[in-house]
mmCIF file of C-alpha atoms and ligand atoms in Angstrom:
data_model
loop_
_atom_site.group_PDB
_atom_site.id
_atom_site.type_symbol
_atom_site.label_atom_id
_atom_site.label_comp_id
_atom_site.label_asym_id
_atom_site.label_seq_id
_atom_site.Cartn_x
_atom_site.Cartn_y
_atom_site.Cartn_z
ATOM 1 C CA MET A 1 -21.454 14.447 8.615
ATOM 2 C CA MET A 2 -24.158 11.768 8.621
ATOM 3 C CA LEU A 3 -22.885 8.285 7.929
ATOM 4 C CA ALA A 4 -24.789 5.943 5.648
ATOM 5 C CA LEU A 5 -26.343 2.844 7.219
ATOM 6 C CA PHE A 6 -23.827 0.696 5.347
ATOM 7 C CA ALA A 7 -20.806 2.695 6.578
ATOM 8 C CA CYS A 8 -18.601 1.577 9.472
ATOM 9 C CA ASP A 9 -19.671 3.349 12.639
ATOM 10 C CA PRO A 10 -16.973 3.642 15.313
ATOM 11 C CA ALA A 11 -19.674 3.289 17.970
ATOM 12 C CA HIS A 12 -20.314 -0.235 16.648
ATOM 13 C CA SER A 13 -16.697 -1.209 16.074
ATOM 14 C CA ARG A 14 -15.794 -4.825 16.724
ATOM 15 C CA GLY A 15 -13.153 -3.299 18.926
ATOM 16 C CA ARG A 16 -9.483 -3.761 19.729
ATOM 17 C CA ARG A 17 -7.693 -6.921 20.750
ATOM 18 C CA TYR A 18 -6.681 -5.340 24.066
ATOM 19 C CA ARG A 19 -9.447 -3.410 25.733
ATOM 20 C CA GLN A 20 -8.784 0.304 26.108
ATOM 21 C CA GLU A 21 -10.920 3.104 27.482
ATOM 22 C CA PRO A 22 -12.459 5.338 24.777
ATOM 23 C CA ALA A 23 -10.654 8.616 24.096
ATOM 24 C CA PRO A 24 -12.426 11.741 25.368
ATOM 25 C CA THR A 25 -12.531 13.651 22.070
ATOM 26 C CA ARG A 26 -11.663 11.275 19.249
ATOM 27 C CA THR A 27 -13.549 8.393 17.641
ATOM 28 C CA GLU A 28 -11.914 4.967 17.534
ATOM 29 C CA TYR A 29 -10.971 5.313 13.845
ATOM 30 C CA GLN A 30 -9.485 8.779 14.349
ATOM 31 C CA ARG A 31 -7.427 7.231 17.072
ATOM 32 C CA ASP A 32 -6.271 4.452 14.738
ATOM 33 C CA ARG A 33 -5.263 7.029 12.147
ATOM 34 C CA ASP A 34 -3.312 8.982 14.776
ATOM 35 C CA ARG A 35 -1.493 5.872 15.989
ATOM 36 C CA ILE A 36 -0.475 5.072 12.426
ATOM 37 C CA VAL A 37 0.848 8.567 11.718
ATOM 38 C CA HIS A 38 3.011 8.429 14.852
ATOM 39 C CA CYS A 39 4.494 4.970 14.283
ATOM 40 C CA THR A 40 8.048 4.268 13.128
ATOM 41 C CA ALA A 41 7.075 2.227 10.070
ATOM 42 C CA PHE A 42 5.081 5.204 8.784
ATOM 43 C CA ARG A 43 8.103 7.497 8.879
ATOM 44 C CA ARG A 44 10.146 4.908 6.994
ATOM 45 C CA LEU A 45 7.723 5.079 4.060
ATOM 46 C CA VAL A 46 9.377 8.293 2.951
ATOM 47 C CA TYR A 47 12.554 6.388 2.124
ATOM 48 C CA LYS A 48 10.904 3.445 0.399
ATOM 49 C CA THR A 49 10.565 3.016 -3.334
ATOM 50 C CA GLN A 50 7.311 3.077 -5.177
ATOM 51 C CA VAL A 51 8.717 2.499 -8.682
ATOM 52 C CA PHE A 52 11.757 4.746 -8.670
ATOM 53 C CA LEU A 53 14.412 4.468 -6.011
ATOM 54 C CA ASN A 54 14.229 7.114 -3.346
ATOM 55 C CA HIS A 55 17.669 8.449 -4.233
ATOM 56 C CA GLU A 56 17.006 8.614 -7.984
ATOM 57 C CA GLY A 57 15.264 11.958 -7.745
ATOM 58 C CA ASP A 58 13.604 14.191 -5.186
ATOM 59 C CA LEU A 59 10.325 14.569 -7.040
ATOM 60 C CA PHE A 60 9.320 10.953 -7.525
ATOM 61 C CA ARG A 61 6.657 9.329 -5.431
ATOM 62 C CA THR A 62 7.728 7.378 -2.428
ATOM 63 C CA ARG A 63 5.548 5.023 -0.427
ATOM 64 C CA LEU A 64 4.732 7.930 1.863
ATOM 65 C CA THR A 65 3.506 10.351 -0.779
ATOM 66 C CA HIS A 66 1.701 7.465 -2.478
ATOM 67 C CA SER A 67 -0.092 6.652 0.787
ATOM 68 C CA LEU A 68 -1.089 10.312 1.215
ATOM 69 C CA GLU A 69 -2.510 10.367 -2.308
ATOM 70 C CA VAL A 70 -4.487 7.189 -1.620
ATOM 71 C CA ALA A 71 -5.836 8.808 1.550
ATOM 72 C CA GLN A 72 -6.826 11.959 -0.365
ATOM 73 C CA LEU A 73 -8.658 10.046 -3.103
ATOM 74 C CA GLY A 74 -10.222 7.706 -0.566
ATOM 75 C CA ARG A 75 -11.517 10.499 1.650
ATOM 76 C CA SER A 76 -12.899 12.383 -1.273
ATOM 77 C CA ILE A 77 -14.912 9.372 -2.488
ATOM 78 C CA ALA A 78 -15.889 8.386 1.064
ATOM 79 C CA ARG A 79 -17.413 11.781 1.732
ATOM 80 C CA SER A 80 -19.593 11.573 -1.365
ATOM 81 C CA LEU A 81 -20.807 8.096 -0.467
ATOM 82 C CA ALA A 82 -21.300 8.937 3.244
ATOM 83 C CA LEU A 83 -18.732 6.320 4.218
ATOM 84 C CA ASN A 84 -16.446 6.729 7.194
ATOM 85 C CA GLU A 85 -13.625 9.082 6.148
ATOM 86 C CA ASP A 86 -11.536 8.528 9.253
ATOM 87 C CA LEU A 87 -11.512 4.784 8.719
ATOM 88 C CA VAL A 88 -10.630 5.216 5.045
ATOM 89 C CA GLU A 89 -7.767 7.497 5.989
ATOM 90 C CA ALA A 90 -6.467 5.091 8.627
ATOM 91 C CA ILE A 91 -6.489 2.152 6.197
ATOM 92 C CA ALA A 92 -4.959 4.197 3.369
ATOM 93 C CA LEU A 93 -2.104 5.497 5.508
ATOM 94 C CA ALA A 94 -1.347 2.007 6.805
ATOM 95 C CA HIS A 95 -1.881 -0.029 3.651
ATOM 96 C CA ASP A 96 1.791 -0.064 2.580
ATOM 97 C CA LEU A 97 3.481 -0.203 6.002
ATOM 98 C CA GLY A 98 4.636 -3.764 5.333
ATOM 99 C CA HIS A 99 6.332 -2.978 2.053
ATOM 100 C CA THR A 100 9.954 -4.014 1.683
ATOM 101 C CA PRO A 101 12.652 -1.719 0.330
ATOM 102 C CA PHE A 102 12.908 -1.586 -3.502
ATOM 103 C CA GLY A 103 9.204 -1.974 -4.299
ATOM 104 C CA HIS A 104 7.979 -5.131 -5.953
ATOM 105 C CA ALA A 105 11.491 -6.358 -6.691
ATOM 106 C CA GLY A 106 12.284 -6.402 -2.963
ATOM 107 C CA GLN A 107 9.024 -8.043 -2.057
ATOM 108 C CA ASP A 108 9.250 -10.823 -4.663
ATOM 109 C CA THR A 109 12.831 -11.580 -3.689
ATOM 110 C CA LEU A 110 12.040 -11.715 0.015
ATOM 111 C CA ASN A 111 9.165 -14.058 -0.799
ATOM 112 C CA GLU A 112 11.610 -16.334 -2.664
ATOM 113 C CA CYS A 113 14.071 -16.246 0.237
ATOM 114 C CA MET A 114 11.239 -17.169 2.619
ATOM 115 C CA ALA A 115 9.824 -19.934 0.379
ATOM 116 C CA GLU A 116 10.678 -22.773 2.762
ATOM 117 C CA PHE A 117 9.810 -20.709 5.848
ATOM 118 C CA GLY A 118 6.207 -19.765 5.098
ATOM 119 C CA GLY A 119 6.777 -17.098 2.415
ATOM 120 C CA PHE A 120 6.401 -13.322 2.536
ATOM 121 C CA GLU A 121 3.267 -11.323 1.644
ATOM 122 C CA HIS A 122 3.379 -7.556 1.966
ATOM 123 C CA ASN A 123 -0.282 -7.216 2.993
ATOM 124 C CA LEU A 124 0.187 -9.697 5.788
ATOM 125 C CA GLN A 125 3.392 -7.875 6.707
ATOM 126 C CA SER A 126 1.479 -4.577 7.005
ATOM 127 C CA LEU A 127 -0.778 -6.337 9.491
ATOM 128 C CA ARG A 128 2.269 -7.741 11.324
ATOM 129 C CA VAL A 129 3.638 -4.203 11.625
ATOM 130 C CA VAL A 130 0.493 -2.856 13.305
ATOM 131 C CA ASP A 131 -0.208 -6.042 15.303
ATOM 132 C CA LYS A 132 3.277 -7.061 16.439
ATOM 133 C CA LEU A 133 6.331 -5.219 15.198
ATOM 134 C CA GLU A 134 5.692 -1.682 16.399
ATOM 135 C CA GLY A 135 6.792 -1.655 20.026
ATOM 136 C CA ARG A 136 5.497 1.583 21.531
ATOM 137 C CA TYR A 137 3.045 0.630 24.243
ATOM 138 C CA PRO A 138 3.808 -0.751 27.687
ATOM 139 C CA GLN A 139 0.815 -3.115 27.699
ATOM 140 C CA PHE A 140 0.953 -4.785 24.276
ATOM 141 C CA ASP A 141 2.864 -5.310 21.040
ATOM 142 C CA GLY A 142 1.796 -3.365 17.981
ATOM 143 C CA LEU A 143 -0.652 -0.474 17.812
ATOM 144 C CA ASN A 144 -3.769 -2.317 19.000
ATOM 145 C CA LEU A 145 -5.913 -0.998 16.137
ATOM 146 C CA THR A 146 -9.621 -1.692 15.706
ATOM 147 C CA PHE A 147 -10.858 -4.721 13.818
ATOM 148 C CA GLU A 148 -12.135 -2.569 10.926
ATOM 149 C CA THR A 149 -8.764 -0.897 10.296
ATOM 150 C CA ARG A 150 -6.958 -4.242 10.502
ATOM 151 C CA GLU A 151 -9.530 -5.803 8.180
ATOM 152 C CA GLY A 152 -8.800 -3.093 5.611
ATOM 153 C CA ILE A 153 -5.032 -3.413 5.947
ATOM 154 C CA LEU A 154 -5.201 -7.136 5.151
ATOM 155 C CA LYS A 155 -6.155 -6.623 1.533
ATOM 156 C CA HIS A 156 -5.103 -10.063 0.271
ATOM 157 C CA CYS A 157 -4.102 -13.184 2.107
ATOM 158 C CA SER A 158 -3.276 -16.717 0.975
ATOM 159 C CA ARG A 159 -5.402 -19.560 2.275
ATOM 160 C CA SER A 160 -2.597 -21.028 4.363
ATOM 161 C CA ASN A 161 -1.864 -17.674 6.006
ATOM 162 C CA ALA A 162 -5.574 -17.099 6.573
ATOM 163 C CA GLU A 163 -5.772 -20.477 8.346
ATOM 164 C CA GLN A 164 -2.846 -19.466 10.517
ATOM 165 C CA LEU A 165 -4.508 -16.147 11.385
ATOM 166 C CA GLU A 166 -7.771 -17.924 12.131
ATOM 167 C CA CYS A 167 -5.915 -20.176 14.589
ATOM 168 C CA ASN A 168 -4.525 -17.224 16.525
ATOM 169 C CA GLU A 169 -7.645 -15.082 16.276
ATOM 170 C CA PRO A 170 -10.780 -17.175 15.641
ATOM 171 C CA GLY A 171 -13.371 -15.258 13.620
ATOM 172 C CA GLY A 172 -10.852 -12.437 13.147
ATOM 173 C CA VAL A 173 -9.372 -10.718 10.114
ATOM 174 C CA GLY A 174 -8.295 -13.986 8.433
ATOM 175 C CA ARG A 175 -11.815 -15.392 8.387
ATOM 176 C CA ARG A 176 -13.098 -13.720 5.243
ATOM 177 C CA PHE A 177 -10.393 -15.310 3.098
ATOM 178 C CA LEU A 178 -11.678 -18.727 4.190
ATOM 179 C CA ASP A 179 -15.356 -17.753 3.805
ATOM 180 C CA LYS A 180 -14.678 -15.793 0.592
ATOM 181 C CA THR A 181 -16.641 -12.773 1.791
ATOM 182 C CA GLN A 182 -15.877 -9.057 1.388
ATOM 183 C CA PRO A 183 -14.510 -6.464 3.790
ATOM 184 C CA SER A 184 -16.264 -3.170 4.624
ATOM 185 C CA LEU A 185 -16.920 -0.609 1.897
ATOM 186 C CA GLU A 186 -14.206 1.579 3.424
ATOM 187 C CA ALA A 187 -11.703 -1.241 2.883
ATOM 188 C CA GLN A 188 -12.980 -1.906 -0.638
ATOM 189 C CA LEU A 189 -12.611 1.805 -1.339
ATOM 190 C CA CYS A 190 -8.962 1.867 -0.270
ATOM 191 C CA ASN A 191 -8.150 -0.897 -2.764
ATOM 192 C CA LEU A 192 -9.641 1.076 -5.600
ATOM 193 C CA ALA A 193 -8.143 4.389 -4.442
ATOM 194 C CA ASP A 194 -4.753 2.638 -4.367
ATOM 195 C CA GLU A 195 -5.176 1.627 -8.010
ATOM 196 C CA ILE A 196 -6.383 5.084 -9.090
ATOM 197 C CA ALA A 197 -3.465 6.715 -7.282
ATOM 198 C CA TYR A 198 -0.645 4.614 -8.680
ATOM 199 C CA ASN A 199 -2.018 4.557 -12.217
ATOM 200 C CA ALA A 200 -1.991 8.352 -12.220
ATOM 201 C CA HIS A 201 1.263 9.010 -10.397
ATOM 202 C CA ASP A 202 3.175 6.383 -12.321
ATOM 203 C CA ILE A 203 2.266 8.199 -15.532
ATOM 204 C CA ASP A 204 3.514 11.421 -13.967
ATOM 205 C CA ASP A 205 6.763 9.925 -12.648
ATOM 206 C CA GLY A 206 7.217 7.847 -15.795
ATOM 207 C CA VAL A 207 6.978 10.871 -18.077
ATOM 208 C CA ARG A 208 9.075 13.064 -15.789
ATOM 209 C CA SER A 209 11.817 10.447 -15.684
ATOM 210 C CA GLY A 210 11.771 10.252 -19.479
ATOM 211 C CA LEU A 211 11.102 6.502 -19.419
ATOM 212 C CA ILE A 212 7.724 6.938 -21.102
ATOM 213 C CA THR A 213 6.561 9.668 -23.456
ATOM 214 C CA LEU A 214 3.296 11.452 -24.163
ATOM 215 C CA GLU A 215 3.476 9.959 -27.669
ATOM 216 C CA GLN A 216 3.555 6.432 -26.276
ATOM 217 C CA LEU A 217 0.665 7.298 -24.009
ATOM 218 C CA GLN A 218 -1.509 7.989 -27.038
ATOM 219 C CA GLU A 219 -2.367 4.288 -27.056
ATOM 220 C CA VAL A 220 -3.895 4.636 -23.569
ATOM 221 C CA ALA A 221 -7.476 5.896 -23.947
ATOM 222 C CA LEU A 222 -7.935 6.784 -20.283
ATOM 223 C CA PHE A 223 -5.075 9.276 -20.504
ATOM 224 C CA ASP A 224 -5.132 10.321 -24.131
ATOM 225 C CA ASP A 225 -8.821 11.310 -24.239
ATOM 226 C CA PHE A 226 -8.045 13.908 -21.585
ATOM 227 C CA ARG A 227 -4.799 15.001 -23.220
ATOM 228 C CA ARG A 228 -6.711 15.726 -26.427
ATOM 229 C CA GLU A 229 -9.578 17.380 -24.545
ATOM 230 C CA THR A 230 -7.065 19.616 -22.744
ATOM 231 C CA LEU A 231 -5.303 20.554 -25.980
ATOM 232 C CA ALA A 232 -8.608 21.404 -27.647
ATOM 233 C CA GLN A 233 -9.363 23.808 -24.817
ATOM 234 C CA TYR A 234 -5.821 25.165 -24.385
ATOM 235 C CA PRO A 235 -4.066 24.947 -27.793
ATOM 236 C CA ASN A 236 -1.081 26.899 -26.406
ATOM 237 C CA LEU A 237 -0.138 23.774 -24.426
ATOM 238 C CA GLN A 238 1.079 22.294 -27.740
ATOM 239 C CA ASP A 239 4.205 24.331 -27.068
ATOM 240 C CA LYS A 240 7.006 22.029 -25.885
ATOM 241 C CA THR A 241 7.802 24.291 -22.938
ATOM 242 C CA GLN A 242 4.244 23.761 -21.671
ATOM 243 C CA GLY A 243 4.483 19.960 -21.656
ATOM 244 C CA ARG A 244 4.332 19.712 -17.876
ATOM 245 C CA ARG A 245 1.115 21.682 -17.647
ATOM 246 C CA LEU A 246 -0.430 19.506 -20.335
ATOM 247 C CA LEU A 247 0.620 16.398 -18.431
ATOM 248 C CA TYR A 248 -0.729 17.678 -15.118
ATOM 249 C CA GLU A 249 -4.015 18.880 -16.581
ATOM 250 C CA ALA A 250 -4.610 15.561 -18.366
ATOM 251 C CA ILE A 251 -3.821 13.626 -15.173
ATOM 252 C CA ARG A 252 -6.048 15.937 -13.121
ATOM 253 C CA ARG A 253 -8.977 15.313 -15.474
ATOM 254 C CA MET A 254 -8.256 11.607 -15.530
ATOM 255 C CA LEU A 255 -8.292 11.457 -11.712
ATOM 256 C CA SER A 256 -11.551 13.388 -11.482
ATOM 257 C CA ALA A 257 -13.201 11.193 -14.113
ATOM 258 C CA GLN A 258 -12.246 8.056 -12.178
ATOM 259 C CA VAL A 259 -13.431 9.475 -8.866
ATOM 260 C CA TYR A 260 -16.796 10.495 -10.343
ATOM 261 C CA ASP A 261 -17.093 7.142 -12.079
ATOM 262 C CA VAL A 262 -16.543 5.228 -8.829
ATOM 263 C CA ILE A 263 -19.060 7.421 -7.026
ATOM 264 C CA ALA A 264 -21.701 6.932 -9.739
ATOM 265 C CA ALA A 265 -21.182 3.184 -10.215
ATOM 266 C CA THR A 266 -21.026 2.503 -6.485
ATOM 267 C CA SER A 267 -24.059 4.663 -5.688
ATOM 268 C CA ALA A 268 -26.049 2.696 -8.253
ATOM 269 C CA ALA A 269 -24.839 -0.640 -6.838
ATOM 270 C CA LEU A 270 -25.660 0.484 -3.300
ATOM 271 C CA LYS A 271 -29.100 1.613 -4.352
ATOM 272 C CA THR A 272 -29.878 -1.801 -5.843
ATOM 273 C CA ALA A 273 -28.347 -3.856 -3.046
ATOM 274 C CA ALA A 274 -29.546 -1.505 -0.274
ATOM 275 C CA PRO A 275 -27.436 -3.130 2.459
ATOM 276 C CA PRO A 276 -28.925 -2.147 5.850
ATOM 277 C CA ASN A 277 -25.544 -2.387 7.620
ATOM 278 C CA VAL A 278 -21.895 -3.314 7.138
ATOM 279 C CA ASP A 279 -22.450 -6.944 8.135
ATOM 280 C CA VAL A 280 -24.715 -7.351 5.116
ATOM 281 C CA VAL A 281 -22.116 -5.507 2.966
ATOM 282 C CA ARG A 282 -19.603 -8.194 3.953
ATOM 283 C CA GLN A 283 -21.889 -10.966 2.664
ATOM 284 C CA LEU A 284 -22.567 -9.300 -0.706
ATOM 285 C CA PRO A 285 -20.312 -9.226 -3.782
ATOM 286 C CA PRO A 286 -17.986 -6.182 -3.970
ATOM 287 C CA LEU A 287 -20.095 -3.017 -4.273
ATOM 288 C CA LEU A 288 -17.351 -0.411 -4.438
ATOM 289 C CA GLN A 289 -16.563 -0.335 -8.132
ATOM 290 C CA PHE A 290 -15.816 1.344 -11.437
ATOM 291 C CA GLY A 291 -18.454 1.218 -14.132
ATOM 292 C CA PRO A 292 -17.655 -1.384 -16.845
ATOM 293 C CA ASP A 293 -16.208 1.161 -19.290
ATOM 294 C CA MET A 294 -13.855 2.728 -16.727
ATOM 295 C CA ARG A 295 -12.868 -0.721 -15.437
ATOM 296 C CA ALA A 296 -11.746 -1.689 -18.953
ATOM 297 C CA LYS A 297 -9.878 1.604 -19.443
ATOM 298 C CA SER A 298 -8.143 1.333 -16.100
ATOM 299 C CA ARG A 299 -7.058 -2.208 -16.973
ATOM 300 C CA ALA A 300 -5.633 -1.033 -20.281
ATOM 301 C CA LEU A 301 -3.631 1.673 -18.504
ATOM 302 C CA LYS A 302 -2.309 -0.825 -15.972
ATOM 303 C CA HIS A 303 -1.292 -3.106 -18.831
ATOM 304 C CA PHE A 304 0.534 -0.241 -20.543
ATOM 305 C CA LEU A 305 2.409 0.729 -17.371
ATOM 306 C CA PHE A 306 3.356 -2.859 -16.695
ATOM 307 C CA HIS A 307 4.993 -3.304 -20.075
ATOM 308 C CA GLN A 308 6.323 0.188 -20.747
ATOM 309 C CA LEU A 309 7.365 1.358 -17.291
ATOM 310 C CA TYR A 310 7.741 -1.470 -14.757
ATOM 311 C CA ARG A 311 9.552 -3.566 -17.394
ATOM 312 C CA HIS A 312 11.647 -0.686 -18.717
ATOM 313 C CA PRO A 313 15.341 -1.682 -18.972
ATOM 314 C CA GLN A 314 16.304 1.124 -16.592
ATOM 315 C CA VAL A 315 13.794 -0.032 -13.996
ATOM 316 C CA LEU A 316 14.879 -3.647 -14.502
ATOM 317 C CA ALA A 317 18.512 -2.669 -13.939
ATOM 318 C CA MET A 318 17.493 -1.395 -10.522
ATOM 319 C CA THR A 319 15.463 -4.570 -9.989
ATOM 320 C CA GLY A 320 18.488 -6.788 -10.582
ATOM 321 C CA GLN A 321 20.585 -4.986 -7.993
ATOM 322 C CA ALA A 322 17.705 -4.874 -5.527
ATOM 323 C CA GLN A 323 17.266 -8.626 -5.813
ATOM 324 C CA GLN A 324 20.916 -9.174 -5.063
ATOM 325 C CA VAL A 325 20.867 -6.844 -2.048
ATOM 326 C CA VAL A 326 17.846 -8.600 -0.525
ATOM 327 C CA ARG A 327 19.211 -12.093 -1.248
ATOM 328 C CA ASP A 328 22.635 -11.300 0.191
ATOM 329 C CA LEU A 329 21.207 -9.618 3.285
ATOM 330 C CA PHE A 330 18.889 -12.547 3.914
ATOM 331 C CA ALA A 331 21.721 -15.086 3.612
ATOM 332 C CA ALA A 332 24.066 -13.016 5.775
ATOM 333 C CA TYR A 333 21.600 -12.517 8.640
ATOM 334 C CA LEU A 334 20.374 -16.097 8.515
ATOM 335 C CA ALA A 335 23.973 -17.277 8.862
ATOM 336 C CA ASP A 336 24.706 -14.726 11.581
ATOM 337 C CA PRO A 337 21.576 -13.303 13.234
ATOM 338 C CA GLN A 338 23.788 -11.292 15.579
ATOM 339 C CA ALA A 339 24.687 -9.057 12.606
ATOM 340 C CA MET A 340 21.168 -7.570 12.844
ATOM 341 C CA ARG A 341 20.237 -4.574 14.977
ATOM 342 C CA GLU A 342 20.084 -5.452 18.648
ATOM 343 C CA GLY A 343 16.331 -5.861 19.088
ATOM 344 C CA PHE A 344 16.170 -8.261 16.151
ATOM 345 C CA ALA A 345 19.295 -10.135 17.234
ATOM 346 C CA VAL A 346 17.670 -10.717 20.631
ATOM 347 C CA ARG A 347 14.439 -11.901 18.988
ATOM 348 C CA ALA A 348 16.426 -14.237 16.719
ATOM 349 C CA GLU A 349 18.246 -15.679 19.720
ATOM 350 C CA ALA A 350 14.898 -16.410 21.406
ATOM 351 C CA ALA A 351 13.536 -17.810 18.117
ATOM 352 C CA ARG A 352 16.475 -20.235 17.907
ATOM 353 C CA ARG A 353 15.090 -22.005 20.971
ATOM 354 C CA ALA A 354 11.470 -21.942 19.720
ATOM 355 C CA PRO A 355 9.751 -25.176 18.575
ATOM 356 C CA GLN A 356 9.842 -24.196 14.864
ATOM 357 C CA ALA A 357 13.318 -22.760 15.144
ATOM 358 C CA PRO A 358 14.520 -22.415 11.538
ATOM 359 C CA SER A 359 11.289 -20.763 10.363
ATOM 360 C CA ALA A 360 11.064 -18.586 13.462
ATOM 361 C CA VAL A 361 14.602 -17.264 12.982
ATOM 362 C CA ALA A 362 13.978 -16.701 9.258
ATOM 363 C CA ARG A 363 10.818 -14.728 10.138
ATOM 364 C CA VAL A 364 12.849 -12.393 12.360
ATOM 365 C CA VAL A 365 15.322 -11.873 9.503
ATOM 366 C CA SER A 366 12.435 -11.235 7.109
ATOM 367 C CA ASP A 367 10.878 -8.703 9.516
ATOM 368 C CA TYR A 368 14.211 -6.914 9.777
ATOM 369 C CA ILE A 369 14.761 -6.714 6.017
ATOM 370 C CA ALA A 370 11.129 -5.798 5.271
ATOM 371 C CA GLY A 371 11.387 -2.846 7.649
ATOM 372 C CA MET A 372 14.470 -1.410 5.952
ATOM 373 C CA THR A 373 14.420 1.713 3.819
ATOM 374 C CA ASP A 374 16.068 1.545 0.385
ATOM 375 C CA ARG A 375 19.146 3.433 1.485
ATOM 376 C CA PHE A 376 19.580 1.539 4.755
ATOM 377 C CA ALA A 377 19.441 -1.768 2.849
ATOM 378 C CA VAL A 378 22.079 -0.507 0.415
ATOM 379 C CA ARG A 379 24.336 0.643 3.270
ATOM 380 C CA GLU A 380 23.943 -2.627 5.175
ATOM 381 C CA HIS A 381 24.703 -4.564 2.014
ATOM 382 C CA GLU A 382 27.864 -2.590 1.488
ATOM 383 C CA ARG A 383 28.894 -3.061 5.117
ATOM 384 C CA LEU A 384 28.354 -6.833 4.989
ATOM 385 C CA THR A 385 29.609 -7.616 1.474
ATOM 386 C CA GLY A 386 31.795 -4.669 0.495
ATOM 387 C CA MET A 387 29.776 -4.343 -2.718
ATOM 388 C CA LYS A 388 28.737 -0.880 -3.901
ATOM 389 C CA TRP A 389 25.367 0.065 -5.429
ATOM 390 C CA LEU A 390 25.845 1.097 -9.059
ATOM 391 C CA SER A 391 23.645 4.031 -9.988
HETATM 392 MG MG1 MG B 401 -0.359 1.040 -2.425
#
C-alpha cells in the first residue's frame, strides 16, 4: 500500500522517548499498536462503561468494543485516503485508555475531586497511561510509544497542562496546544471516527435498551432519511418483529454515508491544500472533515442523543450513584492511601515526601480510581463504605 506524501511514514517518525532498536519485521506504528493491545489498561476497557454500565446488559458497547469500532472506521477511511492505517489503529485502540469507570459521570466527578490538585482530563490520562502508568518494561515506565501515536492520543489538552507537558518534554506533544496547530491527519481522523462510531452505536444501544424509540428518531435527519430509504426498499421491515433489521440497516447506511462523506470532503480539501508532508499538514487548518451538510446533520444527531439519551432519567440515575462512588473512593483513599492496592500505596507513600506533597498524593489516588473498571469501583466502594449499588 503506497502512502500519500501527507501521511505519517514510520521511517520518518519523530521516534520514541527511549531509544530502541527497530523490530525486524514490524514498522514502528505496528509495534505501537501491538504494545497497546497487550497492555493492562486495554484489557480493562472491556469492563468500562460507554453510556450503559457494563453489568446492565451483555450486548451494550463497552469502551473496548467502542475502541474497536473506531479502529475499524478509522482504518477504512485511512485506506481510501492513503493514510497510515497502522498509526490510525494504534491511536484508535489507545484513545480511551485513560477513561474512568462510569463514563462521563466518573470523569466529571474525578475532575471535581481533583480541582485543587490540577484537575483530571481523560485525554491527558490516556497519555499518562501509555507514558507512565503501564509498568511492563525493565528499562522505562509506560509503553514508550512513538511521538505520532502519543500526539494522536492527546486529543485535547488545557493550556496549563500543555505548559506542564512542554516543561517536561520541550517541543513534544504538548506544544501544539500552545501554538494552536493541528496534529497529523491520522490523529484528526481518529477524532472524527470516534464521533461517527459513538453517534451510531449510541442509537443502537439506546433503541435496544428502550430508552429511545424509532419514532423519536424521526426528528433526526441523519438517521431517519436512511430508515425511510430502507423501508421503501424493504417494506416488509414495517413488521414489528423486523424492527431490529430495520434499525441495523438504517445504521449501516448511515455509517457508510458518513464514511464516504469524510473521504470526499477530505480528498477535496487535500487536493486544494496539497500538503507536501505531515509537517505542513500540522501548520494548516484541520483537513480531515465532513462536508458542511453532513457536519450539520451529525451535530443535530449529537444534540438529540445528548438530550434524549445521555440525559434520560434512567441514565441520570446511574450517574448519581457513579458520582457518589467516585467521590467516596477519592475521599477514602486521600484520607488513607494505604487502603489502595499495594503499588499505589507505595507510590502515595513516596509522594507524601515529594515537594508538592498534597497534589502528588492526590494524583496517585486519581490514577488509581481512573484505572478502575465499573465493577471494581462498585466493589471497592462497598468494601470501604458498606453501601450497596442499587440497580
Ligand atoms: Mg471514544
